mmCIF file of C-alpha atoms in Angstrom:
data_model
loop_
_atom_site.group_PDB
_atom_site.id
_atom_site.type_symbol
_atom_site.label_atom_id
_atom_site.label_comp_id
_atom_site.label_asym_id
_atom_site.label_seq_id
_atom_site.Cartn_x
_atom_site.Cartn_y
_atom_site.Cartn_z
ATOM 1 C CA ALA I 1 106.616 86.570 119.001
ATOM 2 C CA GLN I 2 109.049 83.787 118.805
ATOM 3 C CA SER I 3 108.324 79.991 117.108
ATOM 4 C CA VAL I 4 109.994 76.682 117.035
ATOM 5 C CA THR I 5 109.542 74.239 114.508
ATOM 6 C CA GLN I 6 110.737 70.351 115.066
ATOM 7 C CA LEU I 7 111.142 68.812 111.506
ATOM 8 C CA ASP I 8 110.397 65.347 112.534
ATOM 9 C CA SER I 9 107.445 63.888 114.819
ATOM 10 C CA GLN I 10 108.893 60.816 114.775
ATOM 11 C CA VAL I 11 112.503 59.056 114.590
ATOM 12 C CA PRO I 12 112.996 55.800 114.787
ATOM 13 C CA VAL I 13 116.934 54.301 114.864
ATOM 14 C CA PHE I 14 118.819 51.235 115.696
ATOM 15 C CA GLU I 15 120.620 51.092 119.054
ATOM 16 C CA GLU I 16 124.467 52.518 118.461
ATOM 17 C CA ALA I 17 123.222 54.542 115.294
ATOM 18 C CA PRO I 18 123.823 57.920 115.067
ATOM 19 C CA VAL I 19 120.497 60.253 115.407
ATOM 20 C CA GLU I 20 120.211 64.009 114.642
ATOM 21 C CA LEU I 21 117.096 65.796 115.516
ATOM 22 C CA ARG I 22 116.400 68.896 113.992
ATOM 23 C CA CYS I 23 114.754 72.069 115.338
ATOM 24 C CA ASN I 24 114.696 75.606 113.331
ATOM 25 C CA TYR I 25 113.372 78.574 115.157
ATOM 26 C CA SER I 26 112.135 82.346 114.385
ATOM 27 C CA SER I 27 112.527 85.397 116.442
ATOM 28 C CA SER I 28 112.816 88.910 115.913
ATOM 29 C CA VAL I 29 114.917 89.591 118.943
ATOM 30 C CA SER I 30 118.312 87.590 120.407
ATOM 31 C CA VAL I 31 117.053 84.161 121.890
ATOM 32 C CA TYR I 32 118.670 81.601 124.245
ATOM 33 C CA LEU I 33 117.895 77.834 123.153
ATOM 34 C CA PHE I 34 117.078 74.912 124.981
ATOM 35 C CA TRP I 35 116.539 70.798 124.316
ATOM 36 C CA TYR I 36 114.507 68.807 127.019
ATOM 37 C CA VAL I 37 113.699 65.311 127.077
ATOM 38 C CA GLN I 38 110.811 63.814 128.309
ATOM 39 C CA TYR I 39 110.642 60.248 129.607
ATOM 40 C CA PRO I 40 107.528 58.323 129.559
ATOM 41 C CA ASN I 41 105.220 59.099 132.507
ATOM 42 C CA GLN I 42 107.897 61.737 133.816
ATOM 43 C CA GLY I 43 108.096 65.561 133.655
ATOM 44 C CA LEU I 44 110.517 67.710 131.491
ATOM 45 C CA GLN I 45 114.375 67.418 132.001
ATOM 46 C CA LEU I 46 116.941 69.913 130.577
ATOM 47 C CA LEU I 47 119.235 68.396 128.028
ATOM 48 C CA LEU I 48 121.383 71.402 127.039
ATOM 49 C CA LYS I 49 120.981 74.789 126.722
ATOM 50 C CA TYR I 50 122.651 77.564 124.647
ATOM 51 C CA LEU I 51 123.029 81.097 125.997
ATOM 52 C CA SER I 52 126.107 82.679 124.576
ATOM 53 C CA GLY I 53 129.527 81.718 123.817
ATOM 54 C CA SER I 54 130.684 78.537 121.565
ATOM 55 C CA THR I 55 128.040 77.497 119.225
ATOM 56 C CA LEU I 56 128.371 73.489 120.034
ATOM 57 C CA VAL I 57 127.014 72.684 123.144
ATOM 58 C CA LYS I 58 127.344 69.353 125.107
ATOM 59 C CA GLY I 59 124.513 68.153 127.524
ATOM 60 C CA ILE I 60 123.820 65.274 129.730
ATOM 61 C CA ASN I 61 123.654 61.666 128.246
ATOM 62 C CA GLY I 62 126.061 62.663 125.482
ATOM 63 C CA PHE I 63 124.150 64.612 123.714
ATOM 64 C CA GLU I 64 125.170 68.223 121.670
ATOM 65 C CA ALA I 65 123.755 70.551 119.583
ATOM 66 C CA GLU I 66 124.904 73.225 117.471
ATOM 67 C CA PHE I 67 123.507 76.702 117.204
ATOM 68 C CA ASN I 68 123.434 78.040 113.735
ATOM 69 C CA LYS I 69 122.736 81.425 113.458
ATOM 70 C CA SER I 70 122.566 81.669 109.895
ATOM 71 C CA GLN I 71 120.091 79.368 109.513
ATOM 72 C CA THR I 72 118.474 79.683 112.875
ATOM 73 C CA SER I 73 118.817 76.234 113.728
ATOM 74 C CA PHE I 74 119.412 74.150 116.391
ATOM 75 C CA HIS I 75 119.885 70.208 115.962
ATOM 76 C CA LEU I 76 120.340 67.877 118.549
ATOM 77 C CA ARG I 77 122.433 64.914 117.893
ATOM 78 C CA LYS I 78 124.254 62.033 119.570
ATOM 79 C CA PRO I 79 126.881 59.467 117.872
ATOM 80 C CA SER I 80 125.403 56.642 119.254
ATOM 81 C CA VAL I 81 122.138 56.129 120.917
ATOM 82 C CA HIS I 82 120.862 53.371 123.431
ATOM 83 C CA ILE I 83 117.717 51.957 123.779
ATOM 84 C CA SER I 84 116.860 54.343 127.397
ATOM 85 C CA ASP I 85 117.511 57.421 124.997
ATOM 86 C CA THR I 86 113.922 56.218 123.505
ATOM 87 C CA ALA I 87 111.773 59.580 124.764
ATOM 88 C CA GLU I 88 110.080 62.572 123.384
ATOM 89 C CA TYR I 89 112.526 65.510 122.663
ATOM 90 C CA PHE I 90 111.537 69.328 122.793
ATOM 91 C CA CYS I 91 113.398 72.256 121.389
ATOM 92 C CA ALA I 92 112.434 75.395 123.071
ATOM 93 C CA VAL I 93 113.539 79.044 122.522
ATOM 94 C CA THR I 94 113.114 81.812 124.796
ATOM 95 C CA PRO I 95 114.058 86.112 124.461
ATOM 96 C CA ARG I 96 116.630 87.208 125.938
ATOM 97 C CA VAL I 97 115.006 90.251 127.184
ATOM 98 C CA ARG I 98 112.470 88.015 129.493
ATOM 99 C CA ASN I 99 111.578 84.667 130.133
ATOM 100 C CA ASP I 100 108.755 83.737 127.657
ATOM 101 C CA MET I 101 109.860 79.893 126.726
ATOM 102 C CA ARG I 102 108.342 78.611 123.736
ATOM 103 C CA PHE I 103 108.466 74.678 122.619
ATOM 104 C CA GLY I 104 108.285 72.760 119.577
ATOM 105 C CA ALA I 105 106.030 70.192 119.020
ATOM 106 C CA GLY I 106 108.366 67.413 119.958
ATOM 107 C CA THR I 107 110.199 64.605 118.263
ATOM 108 C CA ARG I 108 109.520 61.180 119.631
ATOM 109 C CA LEU I 109 112.708 59.174 119.268
ATOM 110 C CA THR I 110 112.384 55.441 119.451
ATOM 111 C CA VAL I 111 115.776 53.417 119.643
ATOM 112 C CA LYS I 112 115.002 49.764 118.275
ATOM 113 C CA PRO I 113 117.494 46.723 119.444
ATOM 114 C CA ASP P 1 116.636 68.477 146.161
ATOM 115 C CA THR P 2 113.020 67.216 145.986
ATOM 116 C CA GLY P 3 111.889 69.090 142.457
ATOM 117 C CA VAL P 4 108.659 70.672 141.491
ATOM 118 C CA SER P 5 105.876 68.689 142.919
ATOM 119 C CA GLN P 6 102.188 68.492 141.507
ATOM 120 C CA ASP P 7 98.971 67.589 143.087
ATOM 121 C CA PRO P 8 97.225 65.303 142.011
ATOM 122 C CA ARG P 9 98.986 63.298 139.453
ATOM 123 C CA HIS P 10 95.360 62.365 137.528
ATOM 124 C CA LYS P 11 91.916 64.296 137.801
ATOM 125 C CA ILE P 12 89.294 62.855 136.022
ATOM 126 C CA THR P 13 86.288 64.848 136.373
ATOM 127 C CA LYS P 14 82.752 65.674 134.564
ATOM 128 C CA ARG P 15 82.231 68.675 132.105
ATOM 129 C CA GLY P 16 80.822 71.770 134.108
ATOM 130 C CA GLN P 17 82.539 71.007 137.285
ATOM 131 C CA ASN P 18 85.154 73.067 138.764
ATOM 132 C CA VAL P 19 88.856 71.597 139.769
ATOM 133 C CA THR P 20 91.992 73.159 141.171
ATOM 134 C CA PHE P 21 95.660 71.929 140.849
ATOM 135 C CA ARG P 22 98.310 72.583 143.036
ATOM 136 C CA CYS P 23 102.017 73.159 142.676
ATOM 137 C CA ASP P 24 104.921 73.299 144.971
ATOM 138 C CA PRO P 25 108.011 74.699 143.220
ATOM 139 C CA ILE P 26 111.657 74.129 144.227
ATOM 140 C CA SER P 27 111.982 76.203 147.638
ATOM 141 C CA GLU P 28 114.697 78.865 146.425
ATOM 142 C CA HIS P 29 112.921 79.456 143.219
ATOM 143 C CA ASN P 30 111.075 82.752 143.111
ATOM 144 C CA ARG P 31 109.920 82.267 139.239
ATOM 145 C CA LEU P 32 106.976 79.996 138.753
ATOM 146 C CA TYR P 33 105.194 78.918 135.631
ATOM 147 C CA TRP P 34 102.396 77.094 134.192
ATOM 148 C CA TYR P 35 102.102 75.481 130.948
ATOM 149 C CA ARG P 36 99.617 72.871 129.195
ATOM 150 C CA GLN P 37 100.360 70.280 126.643
ATOM 151 C CA THR P 38 98.120 68.129 124.936
ATOM 152 C CA LEU P 39 98.912 65.176 123.104
ATOM 153 C CA GLY P 40 101.718 65.187 120.131
ATOM 154 C CA GLN P 41 102.017 68.896 120.881
ATOM 155 C CA GLY P 42 104.921 71.037 122.846
ATOM 156 C CA PRO P 43 104.194 72.659 126.349
ATOM 157 C CA GLU P 44 102.022 75.643 125.793
ATOM 158 C CA PHE P 45 102.717 78.861 127.936
ATOM 159 C CA LEU P 46 99.877 79.685 130.254
ATOM 160 C CA THR P 47 101.437 82.155 132.865
ATOM 161 C CA TYR P 48 104.269 83.266 134.816
ATOM 162 C CA PHE P 49 104.678 84.275 138.706
ATOM 163 C CA GLN P 50 107.788 86.381 140.205
ATOM 164 C CA ASN P 51 107.076 85.880 143.748
ATOM 165 C CA GLU P 52 103.667 86.696 144.341
ATOM 166 C CA ALA P 53 103.144 88.799 141.191
ATOM 167 C CA GLN P 54 101.725 87.175 138.374
ATOM 168 C CA LEU P 55 103.209 89.083 135.668
ATOM 169 C CA GLU P 56 102.308 87.401 132.234
ATOM 170 C CA LYS P 57 99.257 85.613 131.020
ATOM 171 C CA SER P 58 98.748 83.708 127.737
ATOM 172 C CA ARG P 59 95.405 84.598 125.654
ATOM 173 C CA LEU P 60 94.883 80.643 125.912
ATOM 174 C CA LEU P 61 93.953 81.564 129.830
ATOM 175 C CA SER P 62 90.544 82.213 129.239
ATOM 176 C CA ASP P 63 88.546 84.037 132.136
ATOM 177 C CA ARG P 64 87.463 80.210 133.444
ATOM 178 C CA PHE P 65 91.076 79.809 134.365
ATOM 179 C CA SER P 66 92.481 81.554 137.419
ATOM 180 C CA ALA P 67 96.264 81.001 138.983
ATOM 181 C CA GLU P 68 97.324 82.358 142.198
ATOM 182 C CA ARG P 69 100.821 82.701 144.345
ATOM 183 C CA PRO P 70 99.321 83.938 147.585
ATOM 184 C CA LYS P 71 102.703 83.715 149.485
ATOM 185 C CA GLY P 72 104.923 83.696 146.744
ATOM 186 C CA SER P 73 105.508 79.980 147.411
ATOM 187 C CA PHE P 74 103.100 77.210 146.060
ATOM 188 C CA SER P 75 100.788 78.151 143.473
ATOM 189 C CA THR P 76 97.312 77.331 142.177
ATOM 190 C CA LEU P 77 95.464 77.022 138.931
ATOM 191 C CA GLU P 78 91.558 76.621 139.109
ATOM 192 C CA ILE P 79 89.314 75.586 135.913
ATOM 193 C CA GLN P 80 85.964 76.413 136.753
ATOM 194 C CA ARG P 81 83.027 75.173 134.252
ATOM 195 C CA THR P 82 85.745 72.565 132.995
ATOM 196 C CA GLU P 83 85.157 71.580 128.914
ATOM 197 C CA GLN P 84 86.464 68.620 127.359
ATOM 198 C CA GLY P 85 88.964 70.736 125.429
ATOM 199 C CA ASP P 86 90.556 71.503 128.333
ATOM 200 C CA SER P 87 91.664 67.627 128.926
ATOM 201 C CA ALA P 88 95.108 68.104 129.156
ATOM 202 C CA MET P 89 98.452 67.770 130.997
ATOM 203 C CA TYR P 90 99.113 70.587 133.385
ATOM 204 C CA LEU P 91 102.369 71.284 133.887
ATOM 205 C CA CYS P 92 104.331 73.549 136.216
ATOM 206 C CA ALA P 93 107.877 74.750 136.494
ATOM 207 C CA SER P 94 109.876 76.927 138.464
ATOM 208 C CA SER P 95 113.371 78.606 138.184
ATOM 209 C CA PRO P 96 115.381 81.226 140.410
ATOM 210 C CA SER P 97 116.005 84.750 139.529
ATOM 211 C CA THR P 98 119.921 85.045 138.541
ATOM 212 C CA GLY P 99 119.978 88.412 137.700
ATOM 213 C CA THR P 100 120.947 88.542 133.710
ATOM 214 C CA ASP P 101 121.719 85.131 132.971
ATOM 215 C CA LEU P 102 118.456 83.083 132.029
ATOM 216 C CA SER P 103 117.943 79.954 134.654
ATOM 217 C CA PRO P 104 116.391 77.021 132.669
ATOM 218 C CA LEU P 105 113.194 75.778 133.904
ATOM 219 C CA HIS P 106 112.660 72.819 136.270
ATOM 220 C CA PHE P 107 109.622 70.898 135.289
ATOM 221 C CA GLY P 108 107.062 68.595 137.745
ATOM 222 C CA ASN P 109 105.298 65.520 136.305
ATOM 223 C CA GLY P 110 102.519 67.397 135.584
ATOM 224 C CA THR P 111 98.683 66.722 136.559
ATOM 225 C CA ARG P 112 96.928 65.022 134.026
ATOM 226 C CA LEU P 113 92.980 66.562 133.530
ATOM 227 C CA THR P 114 90.247 64.497 131.898
ATOM 228 C CA VAL P 115 87.224 65.736 131.270
ATOM 229 C CA THR P 116 84.259 63.676 130.785
#
């Protein structure tokens, strides 16, 4: 079975600073990778996904993530964060052969003025 | 696009009571999923439907839990004889079936269950 580890439970940053949210996964089969965001009192929204092709994936709201197969990582980055980026971010993985999505425990990003 | 709709948003119940939640997926989506999310954790997979067929169930889904999708549209999740450990956010998600490419899940806002 696949699993996801998000290395930081909380990441506080100042507005306009860069941020990286770390995600490592393990799986015995090829996988698809996702980042979801959850704003307070809302459902999860897809930020970006890696299915195949270029290892650098761009998503909504200026976020991007890079798939590194050798390090089994899929870290999320943004060069300059806004107050409105304050939310919980979840990394997720699913095997390519079936839809069985597993989520990490989440990283709470807090952007301070 | 009305999105995935879940009802109710909040449910408070006494231990031992039964509860039922409803999920209405995006209309053209034939795949429907239930997840459970507890505080400080990511969503945990519970079960998955393709149309009306329940194709997969997690071992987290004890015999007190049952899910149905009778006509391949909306789904219900019932918890019998609720326990305090059942307190969580119950999330529903849907996705279309698009052949070999995997479609991301579209989540509802969830039903928050509190068992007292």
